[in-house]
């Protein structure tokens, strides 16, 4: 049995760090400091009355991610203790998919996802991103101003992922709205979960009746012989996990790039690759800030904390990123992949390269189209969407010289 450093402290159960407060979205680092002050594992609330342990230390996070004997991804013992209307259930409720499975079931689901995504060739994915950027910049280019969250990053992901999953462009707004409600974990979370669930159910029903050249059809025909229900829940996971974090990765990277004119000029001139900016975000402002949720199979002493069973143990990738940024004083580390934004262990992200390709191509193509993007607000005046799980801008307003698709010199 795995052993960890002995418990040396008891957290105040009367004063958990409340990650659901309005102030958390705007200044999460103050909350991360409070968690880190408790030790490698802090005590928090994800929503009113929903306590959780939060891991803020890199070694503790790695130990957790790799220890399948002590910790499980199955939330059902916890779920039975939570009110049906809890706003975080949409992100944490058990479903028969790779995220919430352990052992053989996890391996079966994960292998099927890797197999079908491996059939998406890089050149094909790049072409889908270029098409989506062309469509969106064709809309906003003549205006000379835009919100790079609402007009670009989020609709771009809806277009790209709807294309991969066999849905028309016309469904993009519906996908955006449903996922936004569910991720924020607020009063509309249950409504967003229901809307998104309906979206996926309609998709799988259509593909079960008539296959296409898309990911759900390939899952339905995969040798693992997933049932339509299992395919539904793999798609529920991968469509949402692809859309939201990747949109946030793009908008967070753009906000950092545009907030530093000297940095932006090196990217637009080609002296520095866009991948540097994306890697910097993964190090210091990771889009899925608090997730990687586990549950102790039995009470256990873990890095100075006594972990009870059936209580969420959340990995704070945001707190780890904050600590890393302090440690290197903001120094840029091109190509350094030591961050944990992709997680680690058996549940590490299976489609990392697809995500990186989408994000870098989107930013490169946008800055080729609109090379003189200028932020309307300084970065410290931007606002952030509420919710305990993500780091997501509300808006990123910019101005630029108007351009139209048929103007000479624009990308083809």
mmCIF file of C-alpha atoms in Angstrom:
data_model
loop_
_atom_site.group_PDB
_atom_site.id
_atom_site.type_symbol
_atom_site.label_atom_id
_atom_site.label_comp_id
_atom_site.label_asym_id
_atom_site.label_seq_id
_atom_site.Cartn_x
_atom_site.Cartn_y
_atom_site.Cartn_z
ATOM 1 C CA UNK A 1 0.000 0.000 0.000
ATOM 2 C CA UNK A 2 1.289 3.477 -0.885
ATOM 3 C CA UNK A 3 2.373 5.651 2.047
ATOM 4 C CA UNK A 4 2.724 9.425 2.143
ATOM 5 C CA UNK A 5 4.149 11.966 4.604
ATOM 6 C CA UNK A 6 2.349 11.754 7.940
ATOM 7 C CA UNK A 7 -0.447 14.141 8.797
ATOM 8 C CA UNK A 8 0.877 17.115 10.766
ATOM 9 C CA UNK A 9 -2.051 19.535 10.763
ATOM 10 C CA UNK A 10 -5.789 19.781 10.941
ATOM 11 C CA UNK A 11 -7.619 22.250 8.698
ATOM 12 C CA UNK A 12 -10.285 24.569 10.004
ATOM 13 C CA UNK A 13 -13.511 23.000 8.824
ATOM 14 C CA UNK A 14 -15.310 26.261 9.718
ATOM 15 C CA UNK A 15 -13.396 28.400 7.229
ATOM 16 C CA UNK A 16 -12.772 26.660 3.912
ATOM 17 C CA UNK A 17 -11.391 28.716 1.048
ATOM 18 C CA UNK A 18 -14.492 29.481 -1.016
ATOM 19 C CA UNK A 19 -13.694 29.014 -4.691
ATOM 20 C CA UNK A 20 -17.266 29.875 -5.635
ATOM 21 C CA UNK A 21 -17.058 33.497 -4.458
ATOM 22 C CA UNK A 22 -17.257 36.347 -6.957
ATOM 23 C CA UNK A 23 -13.755 37.474 -5.986
ATOM 24 C CA UNK A 24 -12.177 34.175 -7.000
ATOM 25 C CA UNK A 25 -12.662 34.732 -10.732
ATOM 26 C CA UNK A 26 -11.028 38.173 -10.693
ATOM 27 C CA UNK A 27 -8.163 37.370 -8.309
ATOM 28 C CA UNK A 28 -7.692 33.609 -7.894
ATOM 29 C CA UNK A 29 -4.102 34.041 -6.739
ATOM 30 C CA UNK A 30 -5.169 35.407 -3.365
ATOM 31 C CA UNK A 31 -7.243 32.252 -2.873
ATOM 32 C CA UNK A 32 -4.370 30.038 -4.001
ATOM 33 C CA UNK A 33 -2.107 31.735 -1.457
ATOM 34 C CA UNK A 34 -4.655 30.941 1.262
ATOM 35 C CA UNK A 35 -4.781 27.312 0.157
ATOM 36 C CA UNK A 36 -1.011 26.987 -0.028
ATOM 37 C CA UNK A 37 -0.703 28.458 3.459
ATOM 38 C CA UNK A 38 -2.501 25.328 4.706
ATOM 39 C CA UNK A 39 0.163 23.032 3.243
ATOM 40 C CA UNK A 40 0.349 20.811 0.138
ATOM 41 C CA UNK A 41 -3.359 19.989 0.529
ATOM 42 C CA UNK A 42 -5.842 22.724 1.423
ATOM 43 C CA UNK A 43 -9.492 22.752 2.432
ATOM 44 C CA UNK A 44 -12.003 24.542 0.207
ATOM 45 C CA UNK A 45 -15.568 24.757 -1.048
ATOM 46 C CA UNK A 46 -16.379 24.302 -4.739
ATOM 47 C CA UNK A 47 -19.927 25.551 -4.153
ATOM 48 C CA UNK A 48 -21.847 26.454 -1.013
ATOM 49 C CA UNK A 49 -21.884 23.341 1.155
ATOM 50 C CA UNK A 50 -19.662 21.318 -1.222
ATOM 51 C CA UNK A 51 -16.272 20.842 0.498
ATOM 52 C CA UNK A 52 -13.173 19.543 -1.220
ATOM 53 C CA UNK A 53 -9.496 18.979 -0.603
ATOM 54 C CA UNK A 54 -7.350 21.005 -3.022
ATOM 55 C CA UNK A 55 -3.826 19.919 -3.943
ATOM 56 C CA UNK A 56 -1.492 22.884 -4.493
ATOM 57 C CA UNK A 57 1.906 21.147 -4.423
ATOM 58 C CA UNK A 58 3.484 19.649 -7.544
ATOM 59 C CA UNK A 59 4.833 16.467 -5.929
ATOM 60 C CA UNK A 60 1.554 15.839 -4.139
ATOM 61 C CA UNK A 61 -0.279 16.310 -7.450
ATOM 62 C CA UNK A 62 1.966 13.796 -9.197
ATOM 63 C CA UNK A 63 1.550 11.297 -6.367
ATOM 64 C CA UNK A 64 -2.216 11.646 -6.589
ATOM 65 C CA UNK A 65 -2.369 11.357 -10.376
ATOM 66 C CA UNK A 66 -0.265 8.193 -10.440
ATOM 67 C CA UNK A 67 -1.756 6.339 -7.472
ATOM 68 C CA UNK A 68 -4.693 4.326 -8.803
ATOM 69 C CA UNK A 69 -4.589 2.016 -5.785
ATOM 70 C CA UNK A 70 -5.483 4.709 -3.243
ATOM 71 C CA UNK A 71 -7.524 7.100 -5.372
ATOM 72 C CA UNK A 72 -10.424 6.605 -7.785
ATOM 73 C CA UNK A 73 -12.055 8.791 -10.421
ATOM 74 C CA UNK A 74 -15.519 7.378 -9.664
ATOM 75 C CA UNK A 75 -17.601 10.106 -7.962
ATOM 76 C CA UNK A 76 -20.665 8.021 -7.129
ATOM 77 C CA UNK A 77 -19.943 7.615 -3.380
ATOM 78 C CA UNK A 78 -19.591 11.403 -3.144
ATOM 79 C CA UNK A 79 -22.509 12.084 -5.461
ATOM 80 C CA UNK A 80 -24.920 10.366 -3.091
ATOM 81 C CA UNK A 81 -24.064 13.005 -0.455
ATOM 82 C CA UNK A 82 -24.732 16.067 -2.626
ATOM 83 C CA UNK A 83 -27.982 17.901 -3.251
ATOM 84 C CA UNK A 84 -29.547 17.232 -6.645
ATOM 85 C CA UNK A 85 -29.455 20.930 -7.497
ATOM 86 C CA UNK A 86 -25.770 21.456 -6.666
ATOM 87 C CA UNK A 87 -24.297 23.776 -9.331
ATOM 88 C CA UNK A 88 -21.107 21.701 -9.661
ATOM 89 C CA UNK A 89 -22.838 18.417 -10.466
ATOM 90 C CA UNK A 90 -22.758 19.121 -14.202
ATOM 91 C CA UNK A 91 -18.946 18.992 -14.123
ATOM 92 C CA UNK A 92 -18.604 16.243 -11.515
ATOM 93 C CA UNK A 93 -21.513 13.833 -11.980
ATOM 94 C CA UNK A 94 -20.608 10.222 -12.825
ATOM 95 C CA UNK A 95 -21.026 9.140 -16.420
ATOM 96 C CA UNK A 96 -19.761 5.983 -18.162
ATOM 97 C CA UNK A 97 -16.817 7.634 -19.880
ATOM 98 C CA UNK A 98 -13.044 7.681 -19.643
ATOM 99 C CA UNK A 99 -12.894 10.573 -17.161
ATOM 100 C CA UNK A 100 -14.937 8.842 -14.465
ATOM 101 C CA UNK A 101 -13.688 5.281 -14.992
ATOM 102 C CA UNK A 102 -10.874 3.263 -13.477
ATOM 103 C CA UNK A 103 -9.031 0.092 -14.496
ATOM 104 C CA UNK A 104 -10.224 -1.957 -17.454
ATOM 105 C CA UNK A 105 -13.238 0.271 -18.195
ATOM 106 C CA UNK A 106 -10.995 3.325 -18.337
ATOM 107 C CA UNK A 107 -8.523 1.560 -20.634
ATOM 108 C CA UNK A 108 -11.328 0.492 -22.984
ATOM 109 C CA UNK A 109 -12.801 3.980 -23.244
ATOM 110 C CA UNK A 110 -9.447 5.715 -23.514
ATOM 111 C CA UNK A 111 -8.160 3.383 -26.237
ATOM 112 C CA UNK A 112 -11.258 3.951 -28.349
ATOM 113 C CA UNK A 113 -10.877 7.737 -28.081
ATOM 114 C CA UNK A 114 -7.190 7.662 -28.955
ATOM 115 C CA UNK A 115 -7.901 5.421 -31.951
ATOM 116 C CA UNK A 116 -10.577 7.662 -33.453
ATOM 117 C CA UNK A 117 -8.650 10.892 -32.849
ATOM 118 C CA UNK A 118 -5.553 9.326 -34.414
ATOM 119 C CA UNK A 119 -7.558 9.139 -37.632
ATOM 120 C CA UNK A 120 -7.752 12.942 -37.726
ATOM 121 C CA UNK A 121 -4.749 13.881 -39.855
ATOM 122 C CA UNK A 122 -2.885 17.077 -38.886
ATOM 123 C CA UNK A 123 -3.341 18.583 -42.343
ATOM 124 C CA UNK A 124 -7.085 17.958 -42.153
ATOM 125 C CA UNK A 125 -7.357 19.489 -38.678
ATOM 126 C CA UNK A 126 -5.274 22.472 -39.806
ATOM 127 C CA UNK A 127 -7.606 22.988 -42.765
ATOM 128 C CA UNK A 128 -10.658 22.930 -40.474
ATOM 129 C CA UNK A 129 -9.091 25.584 -38.242
ATOM 130 C CA UNK A 130 -8.163 27.757 -41.243
ATOM 131 C CA UNK A 131 -11.696 27.510 -42.593
ATOM 132 C CA UNK A 132 -13.180 28.537 -39.239
ATOM 133 C CA UNK A 133 -10.776 31.463 -38.843
ATOM 134 C CA UNK A 134 -11.522 32.598 -42.400
ATOM 135 C CA UNK A 135 -15.245 32.542 -41.673
ATOM 136 C CA UNK A 136 -14.985 34.439 -38.384
ATOM 137 C CA UNK A 137 -12.458 37.046 -39.489
ATOM 138 C CA UNK A 138 -14.550 37.552 -42.596
ATOM 139 C CA UNK A 139 -17.337 38.636 -40.229
ATOM 140 C CA UNK A 140 -15.330 40.843 -37.873
ATOM 141 C CA UNK A 141 -12.572 42.093 -40.213
ATOM 142 C CA UNK A 142 -14.542 44.924 -41.868
ATOM 143 C CA UNK A 143 -15.658 46.278 -38.456
ATOM 144 C CA UNK A 144 -12.211 47.206 -37.161
ATOM 145 C CA UNK A 145 -13.103 46.059 -33.656
ATOM 146 C CA UNK A 146 -14.088 42.798 -31.995
ATOM 147 C CA UNK A 147 -14.245 40.776 -28.801
ATOM 148 C CA UNK A 148 -11.711 37.995 -29.254
ATOM 149 C CA UNK A 149 -13.593 35.810 -26.765
ATOM 150 C CA UNK A 150 -17.183 36.138 -27.968
ATOM 151 C CA UNK A 151 -16.390 36.869 -31.629
ATOM 152 C CA UNK A 152 -13.422 34.571 -32.095
ATOM 153 C CA UNK A 153 -12.140 32.019 -29.546
ATOM 154 C CA UNK A 154 -15.445 30.496 -28.434
ATOM 155 C CA UNK A 155 -17.227 30.421 -31.817
ATOM 156 C CA UNK A 156 -14.025 29.155 -33.431
ATOM 157 C CA UNK A 157 -14.011 26.101 -31.171
ATOM 158 C CA UNK A 158 -17.693 25.469 -31.810
ATOM 159 C CA UNK A 159 -17.058 25.555 -35.563
ATOM 160 C CA UNK A 160 -13.986 23.299 -35.409
ATOM 161 C CA UNK A 161 -15.458 20.741 -33.017
ATOM 162 C CA UNK A 162 -18.860 20.673 -34.678
ATOM 163 C CA UNK A 163 -17.004 19.938 -37.910
ATOM 164 C CA UNK A 164 -15.078 17.073 -36.293
ATOM 165 C CA UNK A 165 -18.201 15.676 -34.644
ATOM 166 C CA UNK A 166 -20.408 15.945 -37.734
ATOM 167 C CA UNK A 167 -22.630 18.917 -36.896
ATOM 168 C CA UNK A 168 -23.389 21.962 -39.058
ATOM 169 C CA UNK A 169 -22.034 25.451 -38.407
ATOM 170 C CA UNK A 170 -25.559 26.593 -37.570
ATOM 171 C CA UNK A 171 -25.387 24.672 -34.272
ATOM 172 C CA UNK A 172 -22.364 26.613 -32.975
ATOM 173 C CA UNK A 173 -24.233 29.173 -30.877
ATOM 174 C CA UNK A 174 -26.250 26.451 -29.189
ATOM 175 C CA UNK A 175 -23.097 24.570 -28.201
ATOM 176 C CA UNK A 176 -21.394 27.730 -26.920
ATOM 177 C CA UNK A 177 -24.307 28.730 -24.742
ATOM 178 C CA UNK A 178 -24.876 25.329 -23.148
ATOM 179 C CA UNK A 179 -21.225 24.704 -22.305
ATOM 180 C CA UNK A 180 -20.768 28.215 -20.935
ATOM 181 C CA UNK A 181 -23.604 27.753 -18.438
ATOM 182 C CA UNK A 182 -22.375 24.334 -17.317
ATOM 183 C CA UNK A 183 -18.726 25.352 -16.846
ATOM 184 C CA UNK A 184 -19.491 28.420 -14.745
ATOM 185 C CA UNK A 185 -21.204 26.288 -12.107
ATOM 186 C CA UNK A 186 -23.729 28.983 -11.189
ATOM 187 C CA UNK A 187 -27.506 29.220 -11.080
ATOM 188 C CA UNK A 188 -27.816 28.177 -14.731
ATOM 189 C CA UNK A 189 -25.474 25.169 -14.473
ATOM 190 C CA UNK A 190 -28.243 22.554 -14.407
ATOM 191 C CA UNK A 191 -29.946 24.205 -17.378
ATOM 192 C CA UNK A 192 -26.659 24.228 -19.292
ATOM 193 C CA UNK A 193 -26.025 20.567 -18.474
ATOM 194 C CA UNK A 194 -29.505 19.635 -19.727
ATOM 195 C CA UNK A 195 -29.093 21.683 -22.917
ATOM 196 C CA UNK A 196 -25.680 20.219 -23.628
ATOM 197 C CA UNK A 197 -26.897 16.699 -22.860
ATOM 198 C CA UNK A 198 -29.754 17.157 -25.304
ATOM 199 C CA UNK A 199 -27.331 18.439 -27.910
ATOM 200 C CA UNK A 200 -25.174 15.303 -27.622
ATOM 201 C CA UNK A 201 -28.128 12.903 -27.497
ATOM 202 C CA UNK A 202 -29.516 14.340 -30.743
ATOM 203 C CA UNK A 203 -26.086 14.017 -32.352
ATOM 204 C CA UNK A 204 -25.634 10.353 -31.410
ATOM 205 C CA UNK A 205 -29.178 9.464 -32.434
ATOM 206 C CA UNK A 206 -28.511 10.965 -35.860
ATOM 207 C CA UNK A 207 -25.195 9.108 -36.249
ATOM 208 C CA UNK A 208 -26.684 5.821 -35.050
ATOM 209 C CA UNK A 209 -29.235 6.125 -37.854
ATOM 210 C CA UNK A 210 -26.790 7.325 -40.495
ATOM 211 C CA UNK A 211 -23.003 7.250 -40.207
ATOM 212 C CA UNK A 212 -20.748 9.996 -41.489
ATOM 213 C CA UNK A 213 -17.061 10.851 -41.757
ATOM 214 C CA UNK A 214 -16.843 12.043 -38.160
ATOM 215 C CA UNK A 215 -15.711 11.068 -34.666
ATOM 216 C CA UNK A 216 -19.049 9.805 -33.268
ATOM 217 C CA UNK A 217 -19.536 7.499 -36.266
ATOM 218 C CA UNK A 218 -16.041 6.079 -35.789
ATOM 219 C CA UNK A 219 -16.735 5.510 -32.096
ATOM 220 C CA UNK A 220 -19.963 3.684 -32.913
ATOM 221 C CA UNK A 221 -18.037 1.391 -35.271
ATOM 222 C CA UNK A 222 -14.943 0.957 -33.091
ATOM 223 C CA UNK A 223 -13.805 -2.637 -32.330
ATOM 224 C CA UNK A 224 -14.303 -1.928 -28.603
ATOM 225 C CA UNK A 225 -18.030 -2.253 -29.403
ATOM 226 C CA UNK A 226 -19.152 0.671 -27.277
ATOM 227 C CA UNK A 227 -22.906 0.840 -26.781
ATOM 228 C CA UNK A 228 -24.746 3.931 -28.075
ATOM 229 C CA UNK A 229 -25.019 5.072 -24.449
ATOM 230 C CA UNK A 230 -21.267 4.710 -23.932
ATOM 231 C CA UNK A 231 -20.583 6.575 -27.166
ATOM 232 C CA UNK A 232 -22.936 9.319 -26.015
ATOM 233 C CA UNK A 233 -20.946 9.834 -22.841
ATOM 234 C CA UNK A 234 -17.545 9.713 -24.568
ATOM 235 C CA UNK A 235 -18.793 12.443 -26.895
ATOM 236 C CA UNK A 236 -20.299 14.382 -23.974
ATOM 237 C CA UNK A 237 -16.835 14.403 -22.423
ATOM 238 C CA UNK A 238 -14.622 15.001 -25.448
ATOM 239 C CA UNK A 239 -16.752 17.636 -27.167
ATOM 240 C CA UNK A 240 -16.955 19.673 -23.959
ATOM 241 C CA UNK A 241 -13.341 19.065 -22.931
ATOM 242 C CA UNK A 242 -12.184 20.031 -26.413
ATOM 243 C CA UNK A 243 -14.286 23.166 -26.755
ATOM 244 C CA UNK A 244 -14.062 25.017 -23.430
ATOM 245 C CA UNK A 245 -10.419 24.596 -22.355
ATOM 246 C CA UNK A 246 -9.121 25.150 -25.897
ATOM 247 C CA UNK A 247 -11.157 28.343 -26.290
ATOM 248 C CA UNK A 248 -9.772 29.554 -22.973
ATOM 249 C CA UNK A 249 -6.246 28.575 -24.001
ATOM 250 C CA UNK A 250 -6.555 30.702 -27.147
ATOM 251 C CA UNK A 251 -8.091 33.743 -25.432
ATOM 252 C CA UNK A 252 -5.686 33.600 -22.463
ATOM 253 C CA UNK A 253 -2.735 33.385 -24.844
ATOM 254 C CA UNK A 254 -4.020 36.276 -26.950
ATOM 255 C CA UNK A 255 -4.544 38.437 -23.866
ATOM 256 C CA UNK A 256 -0.974 37.808 -22.726
ATOM 257 C CA UNK A 257 0.433 38.441 -26.200
ATOM 258 C CA UNK A 258 -1.494 41.664 -26.753
ATOM 259 C CA UNK A 259 -0.710 42.898 -23.242
ATOM 260 C CA UNK A 260 2.990 42.947 -24.168
ATOM 261 C CA UNK A 261 3.585 44.870 -27.435
ATOM 262 C CA UNK A 262 7.246 43.834 -27.656
ATOM 263 C CA UNK A 263 6.259 40.198 -27.282
ATOM 264 C CA UNK A 264 3.497 40.581 -29.875
ATOM 265 C CA UNK A 265 5.886 42.080 -32.419
ATOM 266 C CA UNK A 266 8.228 39.082 -32.157
ATOM 267 C CA UNK A 267 5.324 36.740 -32.838
ATOM 268 C CA UNK A 268 3.866 38.645 -35.794
ATOM 269 C CA UNK A 269 7.318 39.045 -37.359
ATOM 270 C CA UNK A 270 7.957 35.323 -37.099
ATOM 271 C CA UNK A 271 10.963 35.792 -34.804
ATOM 272 C CA UNK A 272 9.191 33.826 -32.093
ATOM 273 C CA UNK A 273 6.741 30.943 -32.565
ATOM 274 C CA UNK A 274 3.184 31.167 -31.299
ATOM 275 C CA UNK A 275 3.842 27.909 -29.446
ATOM 276 C CA UNK A 276 5.930 29.938 -26.961
ATOM 277 C CA UNK A 277 2.867 31.967 -25.984
ATOM 278 C CA UNK A 278 0.681 28.882 -25.715
ATOM 279 C CA UNK A 279 3.276 27.130 -23.558
ATOM 280 C CA UNK A 280 3.518 30.187 -21.337
ATOM 281 C CA UNK A 281 -0.225 30.075 -20.701
ATOM 282 C CA UNK A 282 -0.064 26.372 -19.895
ATOM 283 C CA UNK A 283 2.664 27.174 -17.375
ATOM 284 C CA UNK A 284 1.201 30.269 -15.774
ATOM 285 C CA UNK A 285 -2.515 30.679 -16.547
ATOM 286 C CA UNK A 286 -3.782 27.253 -17.401
ATOM 287 C CA UNK A 287 -7.349 27.313 -18.772
ATOM 288 C CA UNK A 288 -8.688 24.414 -16.673
ATOM 289 C CA UNK A 289 -7.538 25.760 -13.333
ATOM 290 C CA UNK A 290 -9.011 23.290 -10.831
ATOM 291 C CA UNK A 291 -10.015 19.807 -11.849
ATOM 292 C CA UNK A 292 -8.371 16.350 -12.045
ATOM 293 C CA UNK A 293 -10.834 15.269 -9.374
ATOM 294 C CA UNK A 294 -10.155 12.093 -7.406
ATOM 295 C CA UNK A 295 -11.727 10.356 -4.411
ATOM 296 C CA UNK A 296 -9.885 8.359 -1.757
ATOM 297 C CA UNK A 297 -11.053 4.749 -1.738
ATOM 298 C CA UNK A 298 -10.542 4.742 2.052
ATOM 299 C CA UNK A 299 -9.371 7.339 4.599
ATOM 300 C CA UNK A 300 -5.660 8.021 4.078
ATOM 301 C CA UNK A 301 -2.875 10.256 5.320
ATOM 302 C CA UNK A 302 -1.642 12.214 2.300
ATOM 303 C CA UNK A 303 1.054 14.912 2.321
ATOM 304 C CA UNK A 304 0.172 16.290 5.738
ATOM 305 C CA UNK A 305 -3.597 15.926 5.474
ATOM 306 C CA UNK A 306 -6.048 13.280 6.576
ATOM 307 C CA UNK A 307 -8.149 12.590 3.487
ATOM 308 C CA UNK A 308 -11.606 11.202 4.077
ATOM 309 C CA UNK A 309 -13.274 8.881 1.600
ATOM 310 C CA UNK A 310 -16.039 10.199 -0.676
ATOM 311 C CA UNK A 311 -14.785 13.808 -0.528
ATOM 312 C CA UNK A 312 -13.435 15.358 -3.767
ATOM 313 C CA UNK A 313 -9.674 15.799 -3.993
ATOM 314 C CA UNK A 314 -9.109 18.494 -6.620
ATOM 315 C CA UNK A 315 -5.799 19.263 -8.286
ATOM 316 C CA UNK A 316 -5.317 23.012 -8.547
ATOM 317 C CA UNK A 317 -3.409 23.387 -11.783
ATOM 318 C CA UNK A 318 -3.960 27.116 -11.288
ATOM 319 C CA UNK A 319 -2.184 27.137 -7.920
ATOM 320 C CA UNK A 320 0.655 25.045 -9.353
ATOM 321 C CA UNK A 321 0.959 27.523 -12.237
ATOM 322 C CA UNK A 322 0.949 30.480 -9.832
ATOM 323 C CA UNK A 323 3.746 28.914 -7.790
ATOM 324 C CA UNK A 324 5.755 28.217 -10.962
ATOM 325 C CA UNK A 325 5.384 31.806 -12.175
ATOM 326 C CA UNK A 326 6.670 33.106 -8.856
ATOM 327 C CA UNK A 327 9.558 30.661 -8.873
ATOM 328 C CA UNK A 328 10.866 31.749 -12.264
ATOM 329 C CA UNK A 329 9.855 35.425 -11.843
ATOM 330 C CA UNK A 330 7.882 35.350 -15.076
ATOM 331 C CA UNK A 331 10.820 34.182 -17.191
ATOM 332 C CA UNK A 332 9.729 32.621 -20.466
ATOM 333 C CA UNK A 333 10.768 29.043 -21.020
ATOM 334 C CA UNK A 334 10.259 28.125 -24.678
ATOM 335 C CA UNK A 335 9.484 24.481 -25.197
ATOM 336 C CA UNK A 336 9.429 23.688 -21.481
ATOM 337 C CA UNK A 337 6.713 21.071 -20.957
ATOM 338 C CA UNK A 338 7.196 20.634 -17.195
ATOM 339 C CA UNK A 339 3.751 22.049 -16.376
ATOM 340 C CA UNK A 340 0.878 19.724 -15.451
ATOM 341 C CA UNK A 341 -1.838 21.293 -17.594
ATOM 342 C CA UNK A 342 -2.153 18.017 -19.502
ATOM 343 C CA UNK A 343 -2.361 16.128 -16.194
ATOM 344 C CA UNK A 344 -0.231 12.985 -15.708
ATOM 345 C CA UNK A 345 -0.551 9.298 -15.066
ATOM 346 C CA UNK A 346 -3.177 7.062 -16.701
ATOM 347 C CA UNK A 347 -5.637 9.950 -17.111
ATOM 348 C CA UNK A 348 -3.241 12.336 -18.877
ATOM 349 C CA UNK A 349 -4.841 14.166 -21.801
ATOM 350 C CA UNK A 350 -5.000 11.723 -24.741
ATOM 351 C CA UNK A 351 -5.312 14.415 -27.440
ATOM 352 C CA UNK A 352 -2.682 16.957 -26.420
ATOM 353 C CA UNK A 353 -1.212 17.353 -29.918
ATOM 354 C CA UNK A 354 -4.634 18.025 -31.458
ATOM 355 C CA UNK A 355 -5.291 20.758 -28.899
ATOM 356 C CA UNK A 356 -1.922 22.401 -29.444
ATOM 357 C CA UNK A 357 -2.392 22.363 -33.209
ATOM 358 C CA UNK A 358 -5.825 23.987 -32.969
ATOM 359 C CA UNK A 359 -4.648 26.697 -30.570
ATOM 360 C CA UNK A 360 -1.443 27.618 -32.391
ATOM 361 C CA UNK A 361 -3.004 27.571 -35.856
ATOM 362 C CA UNK A 362 -5.909 29.726 -34.655
ATOM 363 C CA UNK A 363 -3.613 32.383 -33.194
ATOM 364 C CA UNK A 364 -1.195 32.325 -36.139
ATOM 365 C CA UNK A 365 -3.978 32.640 -38.679
ATOM 366 C CA UNK A 366 -5.727 35.423 -36.770
ATOM 367 C CA UNK A 367 -2.559 37.505 -36.485
ATOM 368 C CA UNK A 368 -1.826 36.980 -40.179
ATOM 369 C CA UNK A 369 -5.276 38.307 -41.014
ATOM 370 C CA UNK A 370 -5.184 41.153 -38.485
ATOM 371 C CA UNK A 371 -1.518 41.960 -37.790
ATOM 372 C CA UNK A 372 -2.173 45.219 -35.912
ATOM 373 C CA UNK A 373 -4.491 43.991 -33.155
ATOM 374 C CA UNK A 374 -4.577 46.480 -30.271
ATOM 375 C CA UNK A 375 -6.189 45.790 -26.884
ATOM 376 C CA UNK A 376 -8.875 48.243 -25.782
ATOM 377 C CA UNK A 377 -8.170 47.658 -22.083
ATOM 378 C CA UNK A 378 -4.985 46.970 -20.142
ATOM 379 C CA UNK A 379 -4.780 43.382 -19.013
ATOM 380 C CA UNK A 380 -5.382 44.161 -15.357
ATOM 381 C CA UNK A 381 -8.793 45.614 -16.244
ATOM 382 C CA UNK A 382 -10.089 42.542 -18.053
ATOM 383 C CA UNK A 383 -12.821 40.543 -16.320
ATOM 384 C CA UNK A 384 -13.090 36.796 -15.847
ATOM 385 C CA UNK A 385 -15.998 34.374 -15.934
ATOM 386 C CA UNK A 386 -17.100 32.959 -12.566
ATOM 387 C CA UNK A 387 -16.701 29.300 -11.662
ATOM 388 C CA UNK A 388 -14.329 27.172 -9.595
ATOM 389 C CA UNK A 389 -12.990 25.079 -12.461
ATOM 390 C CA UNK A 390 -11.756 27.338 -15.258
ATOM 391 C CA UNK A 391 -9.678 30.452 -15.937
ATOM 392 C CA UNK A 392 -11.732 32.088 -18.646
ATOM 393 C CA UNK A 393 -11.996 35.693 -19.837
ATOM 394 C CA UNK A 394 -15.410 37.310 -20.097
ATOM 395 C CA UNK A 395 -14.270 39.407 -23.067
ATOM 396 C CA UNK A 396 -11.104 40.566 -24.829
ATOM 397 C CA UNK A 397 -11.982 43.747 -26.751
ATOM 398 C CA UNK A 398 -9.561 44.796 -29.500
ATOM 399 C CA UNK A 399 -9.272 47.264 -32.372
ATOM 400 C CA UNK A 400 -7.472 46.851 -35.689
ATOM 401 C CA UNK A 401 -7.336 48.199 -39.215
ATOM 402 C CA UNK A 402 -10.472 47.009 -41.032
ATOM 403 C CA UNK A 403 -9.892 44.269 -43.585
ATOM 404 C CA UNK A 404 -12.207 42.325 -45.876
ATOM 405 C CA UNK A 405 -11.733 38.781 -47.196
ATOM 406 C CA UNK A 406 -11.234 39.963 -50.772
ATOM 407 C CA UNK A 407 -8.638 42.577 -49.823
ATOM 408 C CA UNK A 408 -5.162 42.026 -51.358
ATOM 409 C CA UNK A 409 -2.624 40.505 -48.986
ATOM 410 C CA UNK A 410 -4.987 38.595 -46.708
ATOM 411 C CA UNK A 411 -4.334 34.862 -46.151
ATOM 412 C CA UNK A 412 -6.004 32.545 -48.619
#
